[in-house]
Amino acid sequence: DDNGSVLEMKDLSARFTIDIIASTAYGIKANCLNNPNAEFKINGRQIFEYSTYRGYEFLAMFFAPQLVELLNMQFFHKESTEFLKKIFWDTLIEREALGIKRPDLIDVLIELRRSQPVEEKNIF
């Protein structure tokens, strides 16, 4: 920029990465590059948010799984997990209904679902 303003590369890189993941995994335009407060960015950041407590949760998940169950610890934040599940299922259902094809993860999963039907619908 010619006016000498500072550009936060870490944030810009994170928003670009989230846009790429949203496009390749979900086939959607997250618009994080243009909107720093995009819902996909907020939830994506929350998934990877780190604190000392989260560090102990991760350790417990690997070394004390009984404690995780007893204390009802979550690997990811519930709100972010619900957000991503909703986007996943909404996208999958829309594509199946409209016959939309894209070269991304959702399309691979749709093909897998068609080739190997699962008895229980809510597997996630």
Coordinates of C-alpha atoms in Angstrom, one line a residue:
D1 CA 0.0 0.0 0.0
D2 CA 1.4 3.4 -0.9
N3 CA 0.1 5.2 2.2
G4 CA 2.6 3.4 4.5
S5 CA 0.0 1.4 6.5
V6 CA 1.0 -1.7 8.3
L7 CA -0.3 -5.0 7.0
E8 CA -0.7 -7.9 9.5
M9 CA 0.7 -10.8 7.6
K10 CA -0.1 -13.4 10.3
D11 CA -3.8 -12.5 10.2
L12 CA -3.8 -12.1 6.4
S13 CA -2.2 -15.6 6.0
A14 CA -4.7 -17.1 8.5
R15 CA -7.7 -15.6 6.6
F16 CA -6.3 -16.8 3.3
T17 CA -5.7 -20.3 4.7
I18 CA -9.3 -20.4 6.1
D19 CA -10.6 -19.4 2.6
I20 CA -8.6 -22.2 1.0
I21 CA -9.7 -24.8 3.5
A22 CA -13.4 -23.7 3.2
S23 CA -13.2 -24.0 -0.6
T24 CA -11.3 -27.3 -0.9
A25 CA -13.1 -29.1 2.0
Y26 CA -16.6 -27.6 1.9
G27 CA -16.7 -26.1 -1.6
I28 CA -17.9 -22.8 -0.2
K29 CA -16.7 -19.2 -0.3
A30 CA -15.9 -18.2 3.3
N31 CA -14.9 -14.7 2.3
C32 CA -12.4 -14.3 5.2
L33 CA -9.9 -12.3 3.1
N34 CA -12.5 -9.6 2.5
N35 CA -14.3 -9.9 5.8
P36 CA -12.0 -10.2 8.9
N37 CA -15.1 -11.0 11.0
A38 CA -16.4 -13.7 8.8
E39 CA -18.2 -16.5 10.7
F40 CA -16.0 -19.2 9.3
K41 CA -12.9 -17.3 10.5
I42 CA -14.3 -16.9 14.0
N43 CA -15.2 -20.5 14.3
G44 CA -12.0 -21.7 12.7
R45 CA -9.9 -19.7 15.1
Q46 CA -11.9 -21.0 18.0
I47 CA -11.1 -24.6 17.1
F48 CA -7.4 -23.9 17.3
E49 CA -7.5 -21.5 20.3
Y50 CA -4.9 -22.4 22.9
S51 CA -4.8 -21.8 26.6
T52 CA -3.2 -23.6 29.6
Y53 CA -6.5 -25.3 30.3
R54 CA -6.8 -26.5 26.7
G55 CA -3.2 -27.9 27.0
Y56 CA -4.3 -30.0 30.0
E57 CA -7.4 -31.2 28.1
F58 CA -5.2 -32.3 25.2
L59 CA -2.8 -34.1 27.5
A60 CA -5.8 -35.8 29.3
M61 CA -7.3 -37.0 26.0
F62 CA -4.1 -38.9 25.2
F63 CA -3.0 -40.0 28.6
A64 CA -6.1 -40.2 30.7
P65 CA -9.2 -40.8 28.5
Q66 CA -11.3 -41.9 31.5
L67 CA -10.8 -38.4 33.0
V68 CA -11.9 -36.8 29.7
E69 CA -15.1 -38.8 29.8
L70 CA -15.7 -38.2 33.6
L71 CA -15.2 -34.4 33.2
N72 CA -17.0 -34.3 29.8
M73 CA -14.0 -32.6 28.1
Q74 CA -14.3 -31.7 24.4
F75 CA -11.5 -32.0 21.8
F76 CA -13.0 -28.9 20.0
H77 CA -15.3 -26.2 21.2
K78 CA -18.9 -27.3 21.0
E79 CA -20.1 -24.1 19.2
S80 CA -17.4 -24.5 16.5
T81 CA -18.1 -28.2 16.1
E82 CA -21.8 -27.5 15.6
F83 CA -21.1 -24.7 13.1
L84 CA -18.9 -27.0 11.0
K85 CA -21.3 -29.9 11.2
K86 CA -24.1 -27.7 10.1
I87 CA -22.2 -26.3 7.1
F88 CA -21.0 -29.8 6.2
W89 CA -24.6 -31.3 6.2
D90 CA -26.2 -28.3 4.6
T91 CA -23.7 -28.4 1.8
L92 CA -23.9 -32.2 1.4
I93 CA -27.8 -32.2 1.3
E94 CA -27.9 -29.2 -1.2
R95 CA -25.4 -30.9 -3.5
E96 CA -27.2 -34.2 -3.5
A97 CA -30.6 -32.4 -4.1
L98 CA -29.3 -30.2 -6.9
G99 CA -26.7 -32.7 -8.4
I100 CA -23.9 -30.2 -7.9
K101 CA -20.4 -31.6 -8.5
R102 CA -17.1 -29.9 -7.4
P103 CA -13.6 -31.4 -7.1
D104 CA -13.5 -31.2 -3.3
L105 CA -13.8 -33.2 -0.1
I106 CA -17.6 -33.0 0.1
D107 CA -17.9 -34.5 -3.4
V108 CA -15.5 -37.4 -2.4
L109 CA -17.6 -38.1 0.6
I110 CA -20.9 -38.0 -1.4
E111 CA -19.4 -40.5 -3.8
L112 CA -18.2 -42.7 -0.9
R113 CA -21.7 -42.5 0.7
R114 CA -23.3 -43.6 -2.6
S115 CA -20.9 -46.5 -3.1
Q116 CA -21.0 -47.7 0.5
P117 CA -24.4 -46.9 2.1
V118 CA -24.3 -46.6 5.9
E119 CA -27.3 -47.8 8.0
E120 CA -27.1 -45.0 10.5
K121 CA -27.6 -41.6 8.9
N122 CA -26.2 -39.5 11.7
I123 CA -22.6 -40.9 11.9
F124 CA -21.0 -37.6 12.8

